[in-house]
Each structure stands twice: as C-alpha cells, then as structure tokens.
PDB file of C-alpha atoms in Angstrom:
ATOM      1  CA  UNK A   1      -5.819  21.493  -7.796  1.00  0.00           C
ATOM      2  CA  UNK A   2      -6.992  20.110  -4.494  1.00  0.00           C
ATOM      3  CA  UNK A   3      -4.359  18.190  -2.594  1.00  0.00           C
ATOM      4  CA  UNK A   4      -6.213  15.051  -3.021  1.00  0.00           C
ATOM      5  CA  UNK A   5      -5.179  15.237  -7.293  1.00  0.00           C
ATOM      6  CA  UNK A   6      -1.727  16.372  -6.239  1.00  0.00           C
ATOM      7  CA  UNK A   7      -1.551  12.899  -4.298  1.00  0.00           C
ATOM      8  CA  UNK A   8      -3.116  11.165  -7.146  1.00  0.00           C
ATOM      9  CA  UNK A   9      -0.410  12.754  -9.501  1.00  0.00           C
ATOM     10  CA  UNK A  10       2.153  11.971  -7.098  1.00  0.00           C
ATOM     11  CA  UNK A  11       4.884   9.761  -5.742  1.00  0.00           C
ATOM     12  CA  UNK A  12       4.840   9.579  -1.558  1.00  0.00           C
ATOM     13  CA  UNK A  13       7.905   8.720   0.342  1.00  0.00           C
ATOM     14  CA  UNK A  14       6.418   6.424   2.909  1.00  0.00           C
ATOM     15  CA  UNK A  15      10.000   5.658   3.985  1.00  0.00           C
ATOM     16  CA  UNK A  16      13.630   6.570   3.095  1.00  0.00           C
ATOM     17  CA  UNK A  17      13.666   3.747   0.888  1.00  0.00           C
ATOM     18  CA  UNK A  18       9.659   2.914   0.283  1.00  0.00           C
ATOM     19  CA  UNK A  19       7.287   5.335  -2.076  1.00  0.00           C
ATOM     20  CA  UNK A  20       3.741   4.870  -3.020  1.00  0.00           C
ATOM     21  CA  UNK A  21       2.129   6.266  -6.347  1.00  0.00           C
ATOM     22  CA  UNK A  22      -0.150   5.223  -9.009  1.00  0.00           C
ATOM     23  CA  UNK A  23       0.680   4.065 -12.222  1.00  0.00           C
ATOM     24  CA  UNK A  24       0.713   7.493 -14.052  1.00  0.00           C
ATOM     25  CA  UNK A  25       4.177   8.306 -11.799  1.00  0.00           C
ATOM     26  CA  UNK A  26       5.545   5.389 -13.496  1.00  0.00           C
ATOM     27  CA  UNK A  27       8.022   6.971 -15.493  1.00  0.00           C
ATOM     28  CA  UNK A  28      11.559   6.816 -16.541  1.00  0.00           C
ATOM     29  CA  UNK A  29      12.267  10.805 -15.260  1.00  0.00           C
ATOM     30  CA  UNK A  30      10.452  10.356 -12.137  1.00  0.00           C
ATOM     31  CA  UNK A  31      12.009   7.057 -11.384  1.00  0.00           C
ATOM     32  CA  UNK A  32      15.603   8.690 -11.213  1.00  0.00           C
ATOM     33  CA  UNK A  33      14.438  11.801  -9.763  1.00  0.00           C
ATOM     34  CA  UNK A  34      13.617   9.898  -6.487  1.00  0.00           C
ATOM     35  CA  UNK A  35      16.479   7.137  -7.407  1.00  0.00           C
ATOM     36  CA  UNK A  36      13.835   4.244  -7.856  1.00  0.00           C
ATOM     37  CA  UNK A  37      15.438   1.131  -9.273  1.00  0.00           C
ATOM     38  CA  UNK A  38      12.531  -1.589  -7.433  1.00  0.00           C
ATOM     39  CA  UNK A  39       9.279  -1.338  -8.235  1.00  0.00           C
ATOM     40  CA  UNK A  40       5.731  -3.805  -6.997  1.00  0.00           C
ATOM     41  CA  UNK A  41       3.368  -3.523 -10.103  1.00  0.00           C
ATOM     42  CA  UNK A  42      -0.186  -4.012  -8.496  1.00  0.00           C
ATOM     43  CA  UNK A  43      -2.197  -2.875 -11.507  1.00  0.00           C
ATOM     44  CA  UNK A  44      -2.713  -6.446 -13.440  1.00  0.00           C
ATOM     45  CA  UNK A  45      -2.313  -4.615 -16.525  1.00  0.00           C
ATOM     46  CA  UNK A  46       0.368  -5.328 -19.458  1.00  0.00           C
ATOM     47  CA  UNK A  47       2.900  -2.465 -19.212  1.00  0.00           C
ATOM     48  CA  UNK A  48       5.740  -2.261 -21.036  1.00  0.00           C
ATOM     49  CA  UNK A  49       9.273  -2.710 -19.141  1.00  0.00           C
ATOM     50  CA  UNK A  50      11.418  -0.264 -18.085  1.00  0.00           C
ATOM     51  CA  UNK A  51      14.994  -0.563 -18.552  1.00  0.00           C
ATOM     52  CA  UNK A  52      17.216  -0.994 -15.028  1.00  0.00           C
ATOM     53  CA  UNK A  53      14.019  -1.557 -13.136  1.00  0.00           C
ATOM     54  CA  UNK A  54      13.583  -4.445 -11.312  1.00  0.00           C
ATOM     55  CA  UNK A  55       9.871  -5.426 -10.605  1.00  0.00           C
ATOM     56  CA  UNK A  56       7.843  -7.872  -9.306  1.00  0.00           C
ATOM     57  CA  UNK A  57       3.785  -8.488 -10.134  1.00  0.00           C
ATOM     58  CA  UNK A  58       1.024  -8.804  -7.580  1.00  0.00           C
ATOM     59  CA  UNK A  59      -2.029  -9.537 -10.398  1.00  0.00           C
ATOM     60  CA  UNK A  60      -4.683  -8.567  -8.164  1.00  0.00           C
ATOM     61  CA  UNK A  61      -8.042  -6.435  -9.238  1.00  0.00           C
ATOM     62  CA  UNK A  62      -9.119  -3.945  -6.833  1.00  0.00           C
ATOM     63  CA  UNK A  63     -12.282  -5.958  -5.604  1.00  0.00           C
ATOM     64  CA  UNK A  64     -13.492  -6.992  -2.200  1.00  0.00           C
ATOM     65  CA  UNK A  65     -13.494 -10.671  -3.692  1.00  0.00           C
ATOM     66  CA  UNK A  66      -9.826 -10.752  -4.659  1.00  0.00           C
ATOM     67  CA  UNK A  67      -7.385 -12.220  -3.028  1.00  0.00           C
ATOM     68  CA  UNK A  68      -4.348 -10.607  -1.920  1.00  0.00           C
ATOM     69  CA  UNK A  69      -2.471 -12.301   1.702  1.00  0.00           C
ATOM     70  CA  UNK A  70      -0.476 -14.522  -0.771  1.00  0.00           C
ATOM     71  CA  UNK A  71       1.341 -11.637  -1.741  1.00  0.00           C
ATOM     72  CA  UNK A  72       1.961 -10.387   1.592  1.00  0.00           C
ATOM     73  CA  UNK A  73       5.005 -11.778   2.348  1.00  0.00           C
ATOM     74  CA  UNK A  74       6.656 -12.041  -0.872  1.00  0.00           C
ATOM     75  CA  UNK A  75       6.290  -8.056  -1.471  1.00  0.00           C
ATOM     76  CA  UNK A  76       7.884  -7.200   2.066  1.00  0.00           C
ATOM     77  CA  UNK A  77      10.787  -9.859   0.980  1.00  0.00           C
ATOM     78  CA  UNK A  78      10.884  -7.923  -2.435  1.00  0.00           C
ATOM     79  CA  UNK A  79      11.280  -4.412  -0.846  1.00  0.00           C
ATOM     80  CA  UNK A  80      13.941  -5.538   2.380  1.00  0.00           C
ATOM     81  CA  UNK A  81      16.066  -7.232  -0.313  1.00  0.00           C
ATOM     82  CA  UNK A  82      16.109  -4.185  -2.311  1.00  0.00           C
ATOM     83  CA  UNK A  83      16.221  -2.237   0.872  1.00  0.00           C
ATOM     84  CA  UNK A  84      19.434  -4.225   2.058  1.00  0.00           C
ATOM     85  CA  UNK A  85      21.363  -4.048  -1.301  1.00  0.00           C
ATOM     86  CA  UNK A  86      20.598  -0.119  -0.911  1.00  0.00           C
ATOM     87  CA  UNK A  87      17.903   0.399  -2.848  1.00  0.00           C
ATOM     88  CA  UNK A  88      14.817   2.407  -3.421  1.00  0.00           C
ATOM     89  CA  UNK A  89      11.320   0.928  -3.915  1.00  0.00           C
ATOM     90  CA  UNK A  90       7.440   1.923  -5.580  1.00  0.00           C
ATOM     91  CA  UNK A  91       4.837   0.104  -4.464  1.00  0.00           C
ATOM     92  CA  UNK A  92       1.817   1.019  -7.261  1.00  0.00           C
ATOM     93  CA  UNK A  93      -1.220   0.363  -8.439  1.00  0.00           C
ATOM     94  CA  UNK A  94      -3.724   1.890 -10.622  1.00  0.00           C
ATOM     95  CA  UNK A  95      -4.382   5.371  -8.363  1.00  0.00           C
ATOM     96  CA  UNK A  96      -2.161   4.793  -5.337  1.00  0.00           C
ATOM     97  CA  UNK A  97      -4.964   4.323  -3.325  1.00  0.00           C
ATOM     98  CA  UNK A  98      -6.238   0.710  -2.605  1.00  0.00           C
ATOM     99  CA  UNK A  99      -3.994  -2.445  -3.365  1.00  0.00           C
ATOM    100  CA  UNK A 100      -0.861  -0.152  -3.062  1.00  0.00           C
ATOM    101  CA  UNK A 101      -1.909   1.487   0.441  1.00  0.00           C
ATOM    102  CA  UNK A 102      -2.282  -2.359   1.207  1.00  0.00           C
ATOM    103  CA  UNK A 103       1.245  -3.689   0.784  1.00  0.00           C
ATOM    104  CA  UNK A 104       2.777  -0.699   1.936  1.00  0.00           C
ATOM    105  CA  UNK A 105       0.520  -0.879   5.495  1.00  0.00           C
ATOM    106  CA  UNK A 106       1.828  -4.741   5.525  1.00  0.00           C
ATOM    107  CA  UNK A 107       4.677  -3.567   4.942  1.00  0.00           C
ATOM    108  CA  UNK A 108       5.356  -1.439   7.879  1.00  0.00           C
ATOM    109  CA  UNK A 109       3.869  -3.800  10.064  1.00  0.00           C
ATOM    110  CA  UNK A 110       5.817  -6.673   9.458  1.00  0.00           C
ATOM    111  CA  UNK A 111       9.362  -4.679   9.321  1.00  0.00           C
ATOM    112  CA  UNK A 112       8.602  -2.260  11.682  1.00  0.00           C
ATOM    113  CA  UNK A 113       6.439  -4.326  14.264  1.00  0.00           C
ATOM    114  CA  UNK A 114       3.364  -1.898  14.006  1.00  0.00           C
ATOM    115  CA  UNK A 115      -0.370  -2.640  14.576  1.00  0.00           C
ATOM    116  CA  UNK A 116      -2.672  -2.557  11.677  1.00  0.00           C
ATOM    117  CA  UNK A 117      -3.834   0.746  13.059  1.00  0.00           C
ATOM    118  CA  UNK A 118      -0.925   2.146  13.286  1.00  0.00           C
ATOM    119  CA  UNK A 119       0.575   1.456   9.959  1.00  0.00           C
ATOM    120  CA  UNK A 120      -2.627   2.217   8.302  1.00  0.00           C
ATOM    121  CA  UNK A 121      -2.188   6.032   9.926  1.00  0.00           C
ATOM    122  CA  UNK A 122       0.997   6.262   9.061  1.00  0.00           C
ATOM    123  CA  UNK A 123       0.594   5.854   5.384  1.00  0.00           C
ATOM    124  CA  UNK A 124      -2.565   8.069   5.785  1.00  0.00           C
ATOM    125  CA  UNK A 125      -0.404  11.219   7.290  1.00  0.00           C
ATOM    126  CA  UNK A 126       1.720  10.708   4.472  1.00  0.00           C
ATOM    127  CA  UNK A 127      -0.856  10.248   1.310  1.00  0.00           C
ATOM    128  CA  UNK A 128      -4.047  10.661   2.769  1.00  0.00           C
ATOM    129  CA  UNK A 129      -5.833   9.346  -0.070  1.00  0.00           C
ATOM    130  CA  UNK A 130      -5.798   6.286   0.588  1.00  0.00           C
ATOM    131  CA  UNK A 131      -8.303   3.709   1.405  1.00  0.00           C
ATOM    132  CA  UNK A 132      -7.821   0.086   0.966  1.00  0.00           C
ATOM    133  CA  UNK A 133     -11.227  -1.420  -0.439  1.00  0.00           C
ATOM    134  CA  UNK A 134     -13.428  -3.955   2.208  1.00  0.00           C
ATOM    135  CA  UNK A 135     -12.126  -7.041   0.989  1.00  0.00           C
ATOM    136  CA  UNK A 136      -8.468  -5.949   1.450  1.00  0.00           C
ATOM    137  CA  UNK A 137      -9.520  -4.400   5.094  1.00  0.00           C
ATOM    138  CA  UNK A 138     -10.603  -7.918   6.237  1.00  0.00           C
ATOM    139  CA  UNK A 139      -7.441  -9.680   5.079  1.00  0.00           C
ATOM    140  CA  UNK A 140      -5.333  -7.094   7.058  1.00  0.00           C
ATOM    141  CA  UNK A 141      -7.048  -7.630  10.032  1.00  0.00           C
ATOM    142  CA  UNK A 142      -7.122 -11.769   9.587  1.00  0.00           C
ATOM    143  CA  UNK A 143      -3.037 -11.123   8.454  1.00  0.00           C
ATOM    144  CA  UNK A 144      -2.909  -8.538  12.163  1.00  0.00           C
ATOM    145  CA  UNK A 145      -4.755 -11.621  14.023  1.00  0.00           C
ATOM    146  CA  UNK A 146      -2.600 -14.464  12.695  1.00  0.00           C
ATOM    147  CA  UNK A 147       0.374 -12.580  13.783  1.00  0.00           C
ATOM    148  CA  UNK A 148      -0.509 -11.037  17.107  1.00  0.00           C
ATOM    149  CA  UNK A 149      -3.290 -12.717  18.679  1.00  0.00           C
ATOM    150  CA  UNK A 150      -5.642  -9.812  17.906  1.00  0.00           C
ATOM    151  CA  UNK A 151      -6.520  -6.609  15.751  1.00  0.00           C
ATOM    152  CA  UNK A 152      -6.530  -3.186  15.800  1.00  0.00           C
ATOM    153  CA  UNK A 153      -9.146  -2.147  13.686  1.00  0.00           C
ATOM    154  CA  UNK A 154     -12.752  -3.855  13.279  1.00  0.00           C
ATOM    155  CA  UNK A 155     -15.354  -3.417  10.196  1.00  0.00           C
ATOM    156  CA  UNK A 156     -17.973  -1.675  12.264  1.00  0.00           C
ATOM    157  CA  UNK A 157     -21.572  -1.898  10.208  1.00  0.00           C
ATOM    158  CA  UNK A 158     -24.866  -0.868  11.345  1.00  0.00           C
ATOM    159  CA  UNK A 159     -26.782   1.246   8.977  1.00  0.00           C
ATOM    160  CA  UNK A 160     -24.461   2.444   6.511  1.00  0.00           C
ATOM    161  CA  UNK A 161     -24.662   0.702   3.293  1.00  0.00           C
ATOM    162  CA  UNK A 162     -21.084  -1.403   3.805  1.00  0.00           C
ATOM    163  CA  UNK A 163     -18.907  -1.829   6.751  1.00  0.00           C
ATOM    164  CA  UNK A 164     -16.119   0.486   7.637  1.00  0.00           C
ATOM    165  CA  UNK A 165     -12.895   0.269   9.435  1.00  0.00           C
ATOM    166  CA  UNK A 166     -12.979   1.953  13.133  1.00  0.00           C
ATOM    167  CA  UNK A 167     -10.063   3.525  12.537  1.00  0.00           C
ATOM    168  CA  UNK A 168     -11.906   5.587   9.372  1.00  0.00           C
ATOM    169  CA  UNK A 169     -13.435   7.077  12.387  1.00  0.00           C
ATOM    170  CA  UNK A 170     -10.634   7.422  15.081  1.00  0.00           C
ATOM    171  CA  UNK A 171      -9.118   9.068  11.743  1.00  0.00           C
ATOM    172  CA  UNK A 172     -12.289  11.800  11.868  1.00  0.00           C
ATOM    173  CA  UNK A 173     -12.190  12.463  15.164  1.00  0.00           C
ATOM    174  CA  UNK A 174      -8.249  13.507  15.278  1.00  0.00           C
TER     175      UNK A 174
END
C-alpha cells in the first residue's frame, strides 16, 4: 500500500490536540484510541451520531464555487474551546484531503500566527496528501490578506489547464 492510501486510511496528528482524517476513520475504536471527544464534520453528508462526541457541521461541497470563510472562525473557536477544556479534536471530510486540509491550515494560522505558506507546509509534512481545491486556495489567501496586509502564496497560471498555488512548487523544489 503506497503511503498516500495509508494517509487516506488514516488519522494525522497535526497537533497534540488537532488530527485530520477522512470520514472512513470516523469510528467509535479509533476515536478512543487517539482520545477524540470533538470532532468538525466537513462532509455535508447525513451520518449518524456518535455517542460522547461533540461535533459541529461545516456543510460545504468540495467545489471551487463553494463557500467556506464563514466557517473559518467558528471552527478555530470550536477546536480552542475544546482545546482549553482539554480536549482532543478531528477535523474531517470526505478523504482528508481538501475542505479538512483547509480548516486545519486556518487553523494554525490564526492560533499559531503562521503565514498561509507556512501552515499549508506544515500540514503537508504531516499528511502529505493534501491539497485544498482552487476555490478554497483563493479564500485562504483573501482570509491571509485580510489579516496581514498580504499573502504568502499566489495562484500562478500560464499554460497549465488551472492555476496552482506557488507554494505547490516551492513544495517540489524542497
């Protein structure tokens, strides 16, 4: 199994407190195993509870039309309040890959003061799967602007069929 299905199949500790997965980790056993008790559902899919976890929804399809800044701040809110009570938090979507990797780069940029660029290559040494779609890309750097005055990564085009963060290719050259 290549180590990019292990990270599909897999829950990443992004911090002592923060994970990352996809949906399929989602389960009772794993939950406990890592001592998960907050969870941020990003699939926008019905799923059925799960007894002692407490979880908040982000409904958001993983499109380069959807919308997902509104949910910025009330995710990183989420995970600190569980964080300060003591508590462990999954941030997951469908694969762990795109609106997932999104929150959790917000997430260490607003708590930990980090550029867009660095956040995103944090996550990245630690599930390297990832890769937020276009749409999400732009709102991170709008979300890096609004905050600091300027961004760290640009959508670089020319002639490949869509745009593509620089740091995809900072990420190569390292």
């Amino acid at each position: 199994m290549s180590n990019n299905n292990k990270s599909l199949l897999s829950i990443t500790q992004v911090r002592p407190h923060l994970f990352l997965a996809g949906y399929g980790c989602i389960t009772p056993s794993l939950l406990k195993q890592y001592n998960i008790t907050h969870a941020v559902d990003c699939t926008n899919l019905k799923t059925k509870p799960i007894p002692g976890l407490d979880k908040i929804e982000v409904p958001v399809d993983d499109n380069t039309l959807a919308k997902i800044t509104q949910y910025f701040e009330p995710v990183v809110k989420f995970v600190e309040d569980a964080k300060q009570q003591g508590h462990n938090t999954v941030i997951y979507c469908a694969a762990g890959v795109s609106r997932s990797a999104t929150l959790t780069i917000v997430y260490l940029m607003v708590t930990e003061n980090l550029s867009l660029e660095e956040a995103y290559l944090d996550v990245n040494k630690v599930r390297p799967i990832i890769s937020p779609n276009i749409g999400f890309w732009r709102q991170m750097i709008d979300y890096e602007k609004s905050r600091s005055g300027n961004a760290t990564v640009e959508l670089i085009s020319g002639r490949m069929a869509r745009p593509v963060p620089s740091v995809y290719l900072r990420r190569a050259v390292c």
